[in-house]
Short mmCIF file of C-alpha atoms in Angstrom, two decimals:
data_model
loop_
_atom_site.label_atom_id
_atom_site.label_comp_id
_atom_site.label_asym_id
_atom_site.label_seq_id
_atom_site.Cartn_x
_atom_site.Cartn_y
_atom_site.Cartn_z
CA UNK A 1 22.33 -14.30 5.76
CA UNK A 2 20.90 -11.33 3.79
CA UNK A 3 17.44 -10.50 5.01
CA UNK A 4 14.76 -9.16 2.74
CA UNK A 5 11.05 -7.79 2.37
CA UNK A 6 8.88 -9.84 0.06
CA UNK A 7 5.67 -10.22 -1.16
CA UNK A 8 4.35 -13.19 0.02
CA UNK A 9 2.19 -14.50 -2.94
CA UNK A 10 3.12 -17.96 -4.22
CA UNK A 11 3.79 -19.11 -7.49
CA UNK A 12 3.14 -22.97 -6.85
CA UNK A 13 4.24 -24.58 -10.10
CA UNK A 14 6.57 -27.69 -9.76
CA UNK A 15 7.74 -26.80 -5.97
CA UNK A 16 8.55 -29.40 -3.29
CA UNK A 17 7.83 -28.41 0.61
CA UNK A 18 10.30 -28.03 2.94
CA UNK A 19 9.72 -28.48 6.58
CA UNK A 20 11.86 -26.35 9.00
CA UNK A 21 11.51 -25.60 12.58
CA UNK A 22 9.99 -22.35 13.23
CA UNK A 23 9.99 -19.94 16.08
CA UNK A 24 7.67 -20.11 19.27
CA UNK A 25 5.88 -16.72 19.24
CA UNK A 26 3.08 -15.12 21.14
CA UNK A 27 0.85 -17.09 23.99
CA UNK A 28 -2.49 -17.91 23.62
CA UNK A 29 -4.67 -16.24 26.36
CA UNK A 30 -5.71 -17.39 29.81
CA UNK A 31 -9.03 -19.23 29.94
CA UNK A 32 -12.03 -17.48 31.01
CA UNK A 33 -15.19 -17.45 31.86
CA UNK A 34 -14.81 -21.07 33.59
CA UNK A 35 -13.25 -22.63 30.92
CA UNK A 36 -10.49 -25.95 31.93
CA UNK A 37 -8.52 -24.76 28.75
CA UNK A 38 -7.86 -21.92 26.66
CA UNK A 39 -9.33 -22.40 23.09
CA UNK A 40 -10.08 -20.23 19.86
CA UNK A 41 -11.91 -22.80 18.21
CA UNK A 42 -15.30 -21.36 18.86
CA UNK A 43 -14.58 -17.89 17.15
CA UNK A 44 -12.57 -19.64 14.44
CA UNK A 45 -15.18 -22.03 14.22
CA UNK A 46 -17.47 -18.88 13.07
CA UNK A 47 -14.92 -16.55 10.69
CA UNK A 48 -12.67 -18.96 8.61
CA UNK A 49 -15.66 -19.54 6.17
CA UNK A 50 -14.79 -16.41 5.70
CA UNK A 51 -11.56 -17.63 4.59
CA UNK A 52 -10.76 -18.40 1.02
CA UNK A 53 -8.08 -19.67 -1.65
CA UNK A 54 -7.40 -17.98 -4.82
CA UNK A 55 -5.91 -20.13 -7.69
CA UNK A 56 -4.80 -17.93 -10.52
CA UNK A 57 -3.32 -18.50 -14.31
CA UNK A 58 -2.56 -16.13 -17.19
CA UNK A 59 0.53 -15.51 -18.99
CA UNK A 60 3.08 -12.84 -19.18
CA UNK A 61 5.15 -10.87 -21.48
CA UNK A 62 8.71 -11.22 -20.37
CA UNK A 63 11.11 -8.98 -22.49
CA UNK A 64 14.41 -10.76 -23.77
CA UNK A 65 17.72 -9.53 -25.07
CA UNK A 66 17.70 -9.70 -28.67
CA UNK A 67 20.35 -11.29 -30.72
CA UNK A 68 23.81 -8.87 -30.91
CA UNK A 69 23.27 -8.81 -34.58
CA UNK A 70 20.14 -7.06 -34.37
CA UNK A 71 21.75 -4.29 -32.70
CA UNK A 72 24.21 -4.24 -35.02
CA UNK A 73 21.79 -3.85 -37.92
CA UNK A 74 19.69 -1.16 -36.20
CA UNK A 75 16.87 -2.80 -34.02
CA UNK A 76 18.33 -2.59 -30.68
CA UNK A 77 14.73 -3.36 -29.03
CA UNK A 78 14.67 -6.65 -26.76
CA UNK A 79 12.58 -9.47 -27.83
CA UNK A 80 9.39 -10.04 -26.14
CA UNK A 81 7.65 -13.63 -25.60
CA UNK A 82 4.73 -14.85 -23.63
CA UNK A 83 4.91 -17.26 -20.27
CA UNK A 84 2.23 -19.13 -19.08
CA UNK A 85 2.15 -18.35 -15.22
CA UNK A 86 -0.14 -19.57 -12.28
CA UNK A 87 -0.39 -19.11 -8.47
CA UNK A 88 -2.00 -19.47 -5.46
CA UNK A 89 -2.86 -16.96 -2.72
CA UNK A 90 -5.69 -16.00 -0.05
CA UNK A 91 -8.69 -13.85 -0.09
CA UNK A 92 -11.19 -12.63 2.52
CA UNK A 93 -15.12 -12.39 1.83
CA UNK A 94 -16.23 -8.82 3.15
CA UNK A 95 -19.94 -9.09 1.75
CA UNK A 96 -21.19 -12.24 1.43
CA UNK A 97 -24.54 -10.59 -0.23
CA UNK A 98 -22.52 -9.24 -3.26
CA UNK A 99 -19.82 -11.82 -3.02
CA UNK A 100 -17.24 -8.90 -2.49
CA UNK A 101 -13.85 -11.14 -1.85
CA UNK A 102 -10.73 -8.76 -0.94
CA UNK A 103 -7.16 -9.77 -1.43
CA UNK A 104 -3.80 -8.16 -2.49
CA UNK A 105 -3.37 -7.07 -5.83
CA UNK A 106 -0.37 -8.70 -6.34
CA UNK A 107 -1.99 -12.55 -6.19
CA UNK A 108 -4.65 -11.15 -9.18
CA UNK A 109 -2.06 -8.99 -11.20
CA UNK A 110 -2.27 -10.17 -15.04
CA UNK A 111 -4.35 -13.19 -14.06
CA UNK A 112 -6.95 -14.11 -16.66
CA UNK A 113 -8.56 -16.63 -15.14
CA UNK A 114 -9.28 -16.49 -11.03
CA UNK A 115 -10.48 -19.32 -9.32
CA UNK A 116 -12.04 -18.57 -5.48
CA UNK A 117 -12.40 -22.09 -3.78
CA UNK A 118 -13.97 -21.73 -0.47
CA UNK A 119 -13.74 -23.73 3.22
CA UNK A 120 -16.46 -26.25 2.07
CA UNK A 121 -14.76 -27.43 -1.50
CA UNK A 122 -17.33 -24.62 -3.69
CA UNK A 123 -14.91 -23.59 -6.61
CA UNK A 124 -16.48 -20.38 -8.15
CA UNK A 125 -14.59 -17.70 -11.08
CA UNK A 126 -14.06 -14.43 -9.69
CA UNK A 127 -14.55 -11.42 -11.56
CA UNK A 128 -11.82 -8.58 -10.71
CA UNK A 129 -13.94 -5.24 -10.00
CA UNK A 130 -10.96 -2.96 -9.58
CA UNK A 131 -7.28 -2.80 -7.92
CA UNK A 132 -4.97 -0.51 -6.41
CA UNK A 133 -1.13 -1.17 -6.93
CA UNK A 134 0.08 1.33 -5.08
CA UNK A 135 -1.54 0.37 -1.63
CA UNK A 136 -1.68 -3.57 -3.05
CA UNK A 137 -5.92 -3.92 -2.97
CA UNK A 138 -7.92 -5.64 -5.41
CA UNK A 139 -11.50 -6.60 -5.13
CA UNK A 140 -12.99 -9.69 -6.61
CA UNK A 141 -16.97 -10.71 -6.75
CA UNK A 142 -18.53 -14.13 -7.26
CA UNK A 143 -21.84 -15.45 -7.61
CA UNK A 144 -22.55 -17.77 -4.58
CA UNK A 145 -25.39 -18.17 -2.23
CA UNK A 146 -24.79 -19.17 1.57
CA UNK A 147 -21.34 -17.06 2.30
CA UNK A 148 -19.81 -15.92 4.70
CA UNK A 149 -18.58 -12.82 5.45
CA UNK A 150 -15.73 -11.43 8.12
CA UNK A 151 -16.71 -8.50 10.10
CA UNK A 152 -14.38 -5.94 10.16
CA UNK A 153 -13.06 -4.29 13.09
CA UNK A 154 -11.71 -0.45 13.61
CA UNK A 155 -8.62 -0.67 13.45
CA UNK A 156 -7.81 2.74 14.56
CA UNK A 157 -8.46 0.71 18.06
CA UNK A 158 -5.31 -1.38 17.63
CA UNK A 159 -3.19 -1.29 20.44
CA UNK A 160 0.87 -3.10 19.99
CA UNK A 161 0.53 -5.67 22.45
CA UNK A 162 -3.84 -6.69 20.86
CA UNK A 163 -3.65 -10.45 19.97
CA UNK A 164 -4.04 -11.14 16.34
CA UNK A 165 -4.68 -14.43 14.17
CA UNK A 166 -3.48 -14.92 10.92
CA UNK A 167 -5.76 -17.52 8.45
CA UNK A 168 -4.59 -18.12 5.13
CA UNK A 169 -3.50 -20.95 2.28
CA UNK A 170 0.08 -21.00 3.08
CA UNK A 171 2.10 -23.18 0.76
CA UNK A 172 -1.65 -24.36 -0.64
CA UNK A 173 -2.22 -25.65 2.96
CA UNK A 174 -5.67 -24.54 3.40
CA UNK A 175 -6.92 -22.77 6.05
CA UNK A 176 -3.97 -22.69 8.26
CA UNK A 177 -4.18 -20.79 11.56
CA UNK A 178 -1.54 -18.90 13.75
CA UNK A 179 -1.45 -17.15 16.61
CA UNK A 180 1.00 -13.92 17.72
CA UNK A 181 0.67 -10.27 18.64
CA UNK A 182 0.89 -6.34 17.31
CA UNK A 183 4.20 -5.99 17.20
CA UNK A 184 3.97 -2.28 16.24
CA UNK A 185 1.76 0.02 14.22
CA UNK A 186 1.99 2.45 11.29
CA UNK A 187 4.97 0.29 9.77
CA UNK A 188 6.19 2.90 6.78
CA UNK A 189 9.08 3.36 4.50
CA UNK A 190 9.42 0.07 4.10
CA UNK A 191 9.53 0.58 0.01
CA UNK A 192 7.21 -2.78 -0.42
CA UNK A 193 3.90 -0.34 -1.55
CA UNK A 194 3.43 3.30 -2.50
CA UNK A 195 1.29 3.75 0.08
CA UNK A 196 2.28 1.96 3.35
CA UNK A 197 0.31 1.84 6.59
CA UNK A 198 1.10 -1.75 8.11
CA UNK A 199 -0.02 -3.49 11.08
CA UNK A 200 2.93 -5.32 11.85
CA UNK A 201 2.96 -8.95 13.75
CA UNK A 202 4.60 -12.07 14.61
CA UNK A 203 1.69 -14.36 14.15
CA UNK A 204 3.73 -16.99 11.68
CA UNK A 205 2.65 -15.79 7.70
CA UNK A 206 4.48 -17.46 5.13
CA UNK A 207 4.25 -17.71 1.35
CA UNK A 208 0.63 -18.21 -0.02
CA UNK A 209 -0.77 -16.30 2.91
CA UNK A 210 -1.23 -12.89 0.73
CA UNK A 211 -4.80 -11.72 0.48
CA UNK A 212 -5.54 -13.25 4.27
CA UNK A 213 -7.04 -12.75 7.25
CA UNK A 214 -5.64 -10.98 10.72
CA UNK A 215 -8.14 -10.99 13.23
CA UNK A 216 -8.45 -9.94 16.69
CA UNK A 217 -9.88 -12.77 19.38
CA UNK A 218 -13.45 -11.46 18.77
CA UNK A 219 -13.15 -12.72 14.91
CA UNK A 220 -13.15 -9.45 13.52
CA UNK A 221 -11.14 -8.12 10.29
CA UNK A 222 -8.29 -6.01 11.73
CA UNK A 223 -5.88 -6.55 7.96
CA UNK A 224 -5.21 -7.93 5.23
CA UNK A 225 -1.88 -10.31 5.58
CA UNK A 226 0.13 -8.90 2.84
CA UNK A 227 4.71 -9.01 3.45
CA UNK A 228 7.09 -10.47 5.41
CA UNK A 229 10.67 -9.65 6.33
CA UNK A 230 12.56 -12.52 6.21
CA UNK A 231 15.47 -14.89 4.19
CA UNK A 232 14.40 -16.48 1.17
CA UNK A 233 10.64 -15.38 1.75
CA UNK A 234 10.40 -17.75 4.94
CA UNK A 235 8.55 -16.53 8.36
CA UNK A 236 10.70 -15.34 11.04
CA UNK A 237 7.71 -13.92 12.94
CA UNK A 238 7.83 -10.37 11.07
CA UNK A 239 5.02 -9.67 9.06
CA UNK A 240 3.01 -6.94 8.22
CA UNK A 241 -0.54 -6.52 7.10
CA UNK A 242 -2.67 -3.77 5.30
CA UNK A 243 -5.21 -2.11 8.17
CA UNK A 244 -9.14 -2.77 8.00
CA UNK A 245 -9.51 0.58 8.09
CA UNK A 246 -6.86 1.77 4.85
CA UNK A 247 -8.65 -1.19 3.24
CA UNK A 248 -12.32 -0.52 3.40
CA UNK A 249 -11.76 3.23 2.22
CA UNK A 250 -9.96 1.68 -0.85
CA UNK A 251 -12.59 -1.05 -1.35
CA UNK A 252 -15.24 1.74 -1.03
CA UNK A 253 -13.47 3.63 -3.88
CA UNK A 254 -13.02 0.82 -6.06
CA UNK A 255 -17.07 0.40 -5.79
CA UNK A 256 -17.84 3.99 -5.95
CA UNK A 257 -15.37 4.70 -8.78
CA UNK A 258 -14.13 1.20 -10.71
CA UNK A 259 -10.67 2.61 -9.32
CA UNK A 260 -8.74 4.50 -6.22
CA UNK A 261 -9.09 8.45 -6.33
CA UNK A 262 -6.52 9.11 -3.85
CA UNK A 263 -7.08 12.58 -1.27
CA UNK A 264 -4.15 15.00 -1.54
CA UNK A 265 -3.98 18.36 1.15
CA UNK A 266 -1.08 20.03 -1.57
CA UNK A 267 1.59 20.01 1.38
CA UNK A 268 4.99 19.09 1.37
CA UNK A 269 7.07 17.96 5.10
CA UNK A 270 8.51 15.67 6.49
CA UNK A 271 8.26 13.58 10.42
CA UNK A 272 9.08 15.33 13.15
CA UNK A 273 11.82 14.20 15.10
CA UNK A 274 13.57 15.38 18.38
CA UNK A 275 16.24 17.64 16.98
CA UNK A 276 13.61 19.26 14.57
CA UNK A 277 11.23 19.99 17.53
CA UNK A 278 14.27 20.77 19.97
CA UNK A 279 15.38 23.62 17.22
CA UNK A 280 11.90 24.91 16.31
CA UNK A 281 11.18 25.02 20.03
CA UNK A 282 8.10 22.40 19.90
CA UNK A 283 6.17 21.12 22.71
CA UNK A 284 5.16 17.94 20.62
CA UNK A 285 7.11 14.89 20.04
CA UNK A 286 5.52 13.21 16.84
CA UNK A 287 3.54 14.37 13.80
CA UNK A 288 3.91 15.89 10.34
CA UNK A 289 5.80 18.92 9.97
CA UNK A 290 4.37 21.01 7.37
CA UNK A 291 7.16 22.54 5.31
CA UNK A 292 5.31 24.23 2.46
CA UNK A 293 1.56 24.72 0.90
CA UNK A 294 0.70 25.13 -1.94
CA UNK A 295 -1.45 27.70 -3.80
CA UNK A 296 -4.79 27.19 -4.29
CA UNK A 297 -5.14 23.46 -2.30
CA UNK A 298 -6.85 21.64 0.20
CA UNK A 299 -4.55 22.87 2.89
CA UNK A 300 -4.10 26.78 1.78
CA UNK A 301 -7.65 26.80 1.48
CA UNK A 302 -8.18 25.29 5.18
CA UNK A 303 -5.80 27.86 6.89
CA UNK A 304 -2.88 25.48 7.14
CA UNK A 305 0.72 27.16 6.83
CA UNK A 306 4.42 26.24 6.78
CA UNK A 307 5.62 25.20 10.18
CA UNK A 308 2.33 23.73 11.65
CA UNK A 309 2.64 20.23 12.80
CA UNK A 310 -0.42 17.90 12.21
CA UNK A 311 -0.41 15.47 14.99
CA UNK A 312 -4.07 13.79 14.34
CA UNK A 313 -6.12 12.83 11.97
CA UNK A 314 -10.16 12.42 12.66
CA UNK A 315 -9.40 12.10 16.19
CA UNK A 316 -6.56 9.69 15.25
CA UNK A 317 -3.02 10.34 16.29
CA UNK A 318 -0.22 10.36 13.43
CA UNK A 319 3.56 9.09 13.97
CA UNK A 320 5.07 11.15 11.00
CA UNK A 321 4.77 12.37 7.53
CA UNK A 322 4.33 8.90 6.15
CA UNK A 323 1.50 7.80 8.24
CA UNK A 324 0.10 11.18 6.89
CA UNK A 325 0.50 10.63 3.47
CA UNK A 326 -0.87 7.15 3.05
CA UNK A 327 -3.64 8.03 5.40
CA UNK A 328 -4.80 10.97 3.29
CA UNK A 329 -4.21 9.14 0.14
CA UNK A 330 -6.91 6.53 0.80
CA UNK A 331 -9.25 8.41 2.84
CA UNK A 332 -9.90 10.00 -1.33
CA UNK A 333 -10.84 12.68 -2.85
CA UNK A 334 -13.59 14.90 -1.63
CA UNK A 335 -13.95 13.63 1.69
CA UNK A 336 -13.88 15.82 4.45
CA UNK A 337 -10.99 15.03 7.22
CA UNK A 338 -10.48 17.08 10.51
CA UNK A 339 -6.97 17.55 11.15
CA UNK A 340 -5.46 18.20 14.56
CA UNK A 341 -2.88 21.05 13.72
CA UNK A 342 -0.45 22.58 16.69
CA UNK A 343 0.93 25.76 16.06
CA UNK A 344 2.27 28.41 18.55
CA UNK A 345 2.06 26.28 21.49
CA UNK A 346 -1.93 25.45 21.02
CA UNK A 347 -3.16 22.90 19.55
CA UNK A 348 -6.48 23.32 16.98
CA UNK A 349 -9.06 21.23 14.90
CA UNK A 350 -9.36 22.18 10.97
CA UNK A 351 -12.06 20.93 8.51
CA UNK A 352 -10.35 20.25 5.16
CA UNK A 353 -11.81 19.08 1.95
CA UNK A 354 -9.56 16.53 0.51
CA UNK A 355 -8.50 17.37 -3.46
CA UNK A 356 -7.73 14.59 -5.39
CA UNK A 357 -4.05 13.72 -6.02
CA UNK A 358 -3.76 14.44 -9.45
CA UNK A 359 -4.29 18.23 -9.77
CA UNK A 360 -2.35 21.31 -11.41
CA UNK A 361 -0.10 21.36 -8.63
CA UNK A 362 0.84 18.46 -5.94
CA UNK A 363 3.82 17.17 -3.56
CA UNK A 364 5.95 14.94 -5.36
CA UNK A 365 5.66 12.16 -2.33
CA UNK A 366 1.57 11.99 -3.22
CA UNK A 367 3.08 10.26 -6.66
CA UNK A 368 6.06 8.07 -5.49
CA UNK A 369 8.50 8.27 -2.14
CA UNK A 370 10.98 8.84 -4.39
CA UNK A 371 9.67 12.28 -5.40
CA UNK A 372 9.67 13.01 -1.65
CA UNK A 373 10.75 17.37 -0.88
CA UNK A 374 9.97 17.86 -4.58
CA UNK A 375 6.76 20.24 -5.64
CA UNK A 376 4.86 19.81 -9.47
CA UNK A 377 3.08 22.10 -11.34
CA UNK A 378 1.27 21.32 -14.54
CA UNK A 379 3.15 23.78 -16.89
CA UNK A 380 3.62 24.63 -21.02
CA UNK A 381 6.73 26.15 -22.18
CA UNK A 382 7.28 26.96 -25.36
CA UNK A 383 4.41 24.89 -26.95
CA UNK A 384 5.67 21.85 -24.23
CA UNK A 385 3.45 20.71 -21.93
CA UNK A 386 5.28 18.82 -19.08
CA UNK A 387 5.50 18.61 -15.11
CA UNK A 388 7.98 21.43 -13.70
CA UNK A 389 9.44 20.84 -10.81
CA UNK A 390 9.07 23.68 -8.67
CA UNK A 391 10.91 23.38 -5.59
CA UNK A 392 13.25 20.58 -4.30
CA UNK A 393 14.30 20.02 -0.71
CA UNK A 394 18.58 19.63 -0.89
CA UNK A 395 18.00 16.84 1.87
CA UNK A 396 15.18 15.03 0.40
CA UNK A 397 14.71 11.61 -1.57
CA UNK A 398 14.01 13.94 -4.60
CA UNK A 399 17.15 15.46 -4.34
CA UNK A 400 19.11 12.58 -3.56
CA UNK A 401 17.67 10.67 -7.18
CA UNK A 402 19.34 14.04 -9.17
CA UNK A 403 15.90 16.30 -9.45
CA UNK A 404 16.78 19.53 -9.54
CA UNK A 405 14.34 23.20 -9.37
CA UNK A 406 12.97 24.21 -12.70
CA UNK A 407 13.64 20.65 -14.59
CA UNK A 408 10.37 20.18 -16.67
CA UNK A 409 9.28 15.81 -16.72
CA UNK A 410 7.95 14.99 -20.31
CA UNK A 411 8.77 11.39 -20.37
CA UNK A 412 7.95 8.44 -17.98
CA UNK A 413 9.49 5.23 -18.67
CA UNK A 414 9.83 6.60 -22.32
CA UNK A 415 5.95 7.33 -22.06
CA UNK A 416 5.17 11.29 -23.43
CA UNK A 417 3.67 12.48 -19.85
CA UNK A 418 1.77 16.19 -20.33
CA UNK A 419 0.08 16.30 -17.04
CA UNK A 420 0.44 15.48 -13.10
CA UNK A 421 -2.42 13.05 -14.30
CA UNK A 422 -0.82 11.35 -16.79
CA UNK A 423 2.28 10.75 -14.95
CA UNK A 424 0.37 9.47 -11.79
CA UNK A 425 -1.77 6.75 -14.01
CA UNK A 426 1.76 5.76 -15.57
CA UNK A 427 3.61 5.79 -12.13
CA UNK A 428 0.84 3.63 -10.84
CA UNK A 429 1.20 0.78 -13.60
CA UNK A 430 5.36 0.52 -13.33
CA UNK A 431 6.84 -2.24 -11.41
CA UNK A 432 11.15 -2.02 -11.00
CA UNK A 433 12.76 1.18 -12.22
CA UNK A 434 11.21 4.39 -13.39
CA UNK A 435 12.76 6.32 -15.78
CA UNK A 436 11.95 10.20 -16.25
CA UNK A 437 12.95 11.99 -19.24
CA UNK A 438 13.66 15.46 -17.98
CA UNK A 439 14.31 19.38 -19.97
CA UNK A 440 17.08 20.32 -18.03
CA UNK A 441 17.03 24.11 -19.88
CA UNK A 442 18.55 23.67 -23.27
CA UNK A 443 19.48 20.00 -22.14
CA UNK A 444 17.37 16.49 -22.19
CA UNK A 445 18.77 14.30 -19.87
CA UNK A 446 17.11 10.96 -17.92
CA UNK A 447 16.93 10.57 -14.13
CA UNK A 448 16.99 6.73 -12.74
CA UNK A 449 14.96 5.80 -9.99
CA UNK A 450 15.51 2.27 -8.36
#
């Protein structure tokens, strides 16, 4: 049987519920403090107000071949109709003073109408203050008096092993509870966000869960329940979760801003990995391996150079490049970050001043993976403005989709792109395929990225 990530959202239209088995997964813990049996009642008792369902309805334009004839005749552009659409996911209340709800952005994409029904039967219409696709965020508020909010936890703390608890709508089954463990931490390349992070867990998650709670056995926020790995979009005790930590510096954004302003440092690299380390003659065994800087950035400016490793981040040890990237990304623009950086045998501490990801010049992973090894510069040729890619890495994921040094991006998707800028806000708004109309010198050719 195939197995497959998915977002675990739920459509429920006309669907029947099956009942299956499912797997026996983590213990609960031992009782304490003079206690006959071991319970979580009390702490769930306090936090799954907390807890709500989102109901959500719009419609959709879905694009349709067009009849042969019309292709024929010269209109070779697919039909386009609208479907009505609905579904059903889970939220978490983070402020119950401002009636801040967070979820995933995929349960409130294209919705026009969101409906926030919490533990006690109170229906209330949420308002959408902002979203992230990339990192799969979106913050509702409602006006409601007597809430409860979830206290969040640091989960820079987490340890794989730390028992979490999973609350969500599941199927529309409110309020459903589960118990299981960190599995592991700083779950990347997974290709289900741009920016990925996860916690990952076997505390059962199944469709409808998105936008829920994980909790540690204090009752405190560690994620937001977000994918699962598994066939046909059932739980097979692998599921991964957006950290407390990656979301509240994306919530604080959306608040500060109305949207994301993602940090960039204006490095390209890639992990480190034994033979890497083993050939450069490196005393450390995990971290970011900084391959080149770029002019005028947040890292040339800091000091950083080619071949220094950063291995921590605010204190906070990193497991590769990826970690690094989505880390920086929604710590934002502006803020300040030390950086643990070991070069020549010593390790050192660097201040650096985060620029924001859509400058003059930028890696091409801070815009998708797949421009991963690839550098962009803003550039005008010839009365052209465009992106020029500057440098490409022969073993990278840019290299690999067909980019090549010196092509110039003017198209995205068949949108005219002029800027790092625009091509980010484009990027950002694409679900499936991207398209890039490139100026291969006297050539204009399209790249496909799946």
């Amino acid at each position: 049987m195939k197995m497959k990530l998915s977002l675990i959202s739920a459509a429920i239209l006309s669907t029947s519920l099956l009942l299956s088995p499912t797997a026996s997964f983590a213990k609960l813990p031992v009782a304490v403090n003079g206690q006959q049996l071991p319970t979580l009642a009390p702490m769930l008792e306090q936090i799954t107000p907390g807890v709500v369902s989102i109901q959500v309805s719009g419609s959709k334009e879905v694009r349709r071949r067009g009849d042969p004839l019309d292709f024929f005749f010269g209109n070779p552009q697919p039909r386009s109709q609208k479907r009505q659409f609905s579904g059903l996911g889970s939220g978490v209340i983070i402020d119950a003073d401002k009636g801040y709800v967070v979820t995933n952005n995929h349960v409130v994409q294209d919705a026009e109408k969101m409906v926030v029904t919490l533990e006690d039967g109170r229906e209330y219409e949420a308002t959408k203050i902002g979203s992230d696709k990339e990192s799969d965020i979106a913050l509702l508020q409602i006006d409601a008096d007597e809430l409860t909010a979830v206290k969040l936890a640091n989960s820079d703390d987490l340890r794989v092993g730390d028992f979490a608890v999973a609350i969500g709508n599941p199927f529309g089954l409110s309020h459903t509870v589960t118990s299981g463990i960190v599995s592991a931490l700083g779950r990347s390349g997974l290709n289900i966000e741009g920016y990925e992070d996860f916690i990952q867990t076997d505390a059962a998650i199944n469709q409808g869960n998105s936008g829920g709670a994980l909790v540690n056995l204090n009752g405190e926020l560690i994620g937001i329940n977000t994918a699962i790995l598994g066939a046909s979009g059932g739980n097979v005790g692998i599921g991964f979760a957006i950290p407390s930590n990656m979301m509240k510096n994306l919530v604080d954004q959306i608040v500060e801003h109305g949207e994301v302003r993602r940090g960039s440092l204006g490095i390209s690299g890639r992990p480190l990995d034994a033979g890497l380390a083993k050939a450069q003659q490196l005393d450390v065994k995990q971290g970011a391996y900084v391959m080149q800087v770029m002019d005028d950035t947040a890292a040339s400016k800091a000091g950083i150079k080619a071949g220094d490793v950063i291995i921590s981040i605010n204190g906070s040890e990193i497991s590769g490049f990826h970690e690094l990237r989505s880390k920086i990304a929604t710590l934002g623009e502006g803020r300040e970050v030390q950086l643990g950086i070991y070069r020549d045998g010593k390790v050192k501490n660097v201040e650096v001043t985060l620029d924001g990801a859509s400058g003059i010049t930028a890696a091409g992973e801070e815009l998708h993976p797949a421009f991963q090894g690839a550098t962009l510069e803003n550039v005008k040729k010839n009365k052209m403005k465009g992106i020029e890619v500057t440098s490409v890495d022969p073993r990278s994921p840019s290299a690999r989709v067909g980019l090549e040094e010196g092509d110039v991006i003017v198209q995205v998707n068949r949108q005219r792109v002029e800027s790092i800028r625009d091509m980010n806000q484009i990027i950002d708004d694409i679900q499936g395929n991207i398209v890039l109309g490139v100026k291969r010198g006297r050539e204009s050719i399209f790249v496909l990225i799946q």
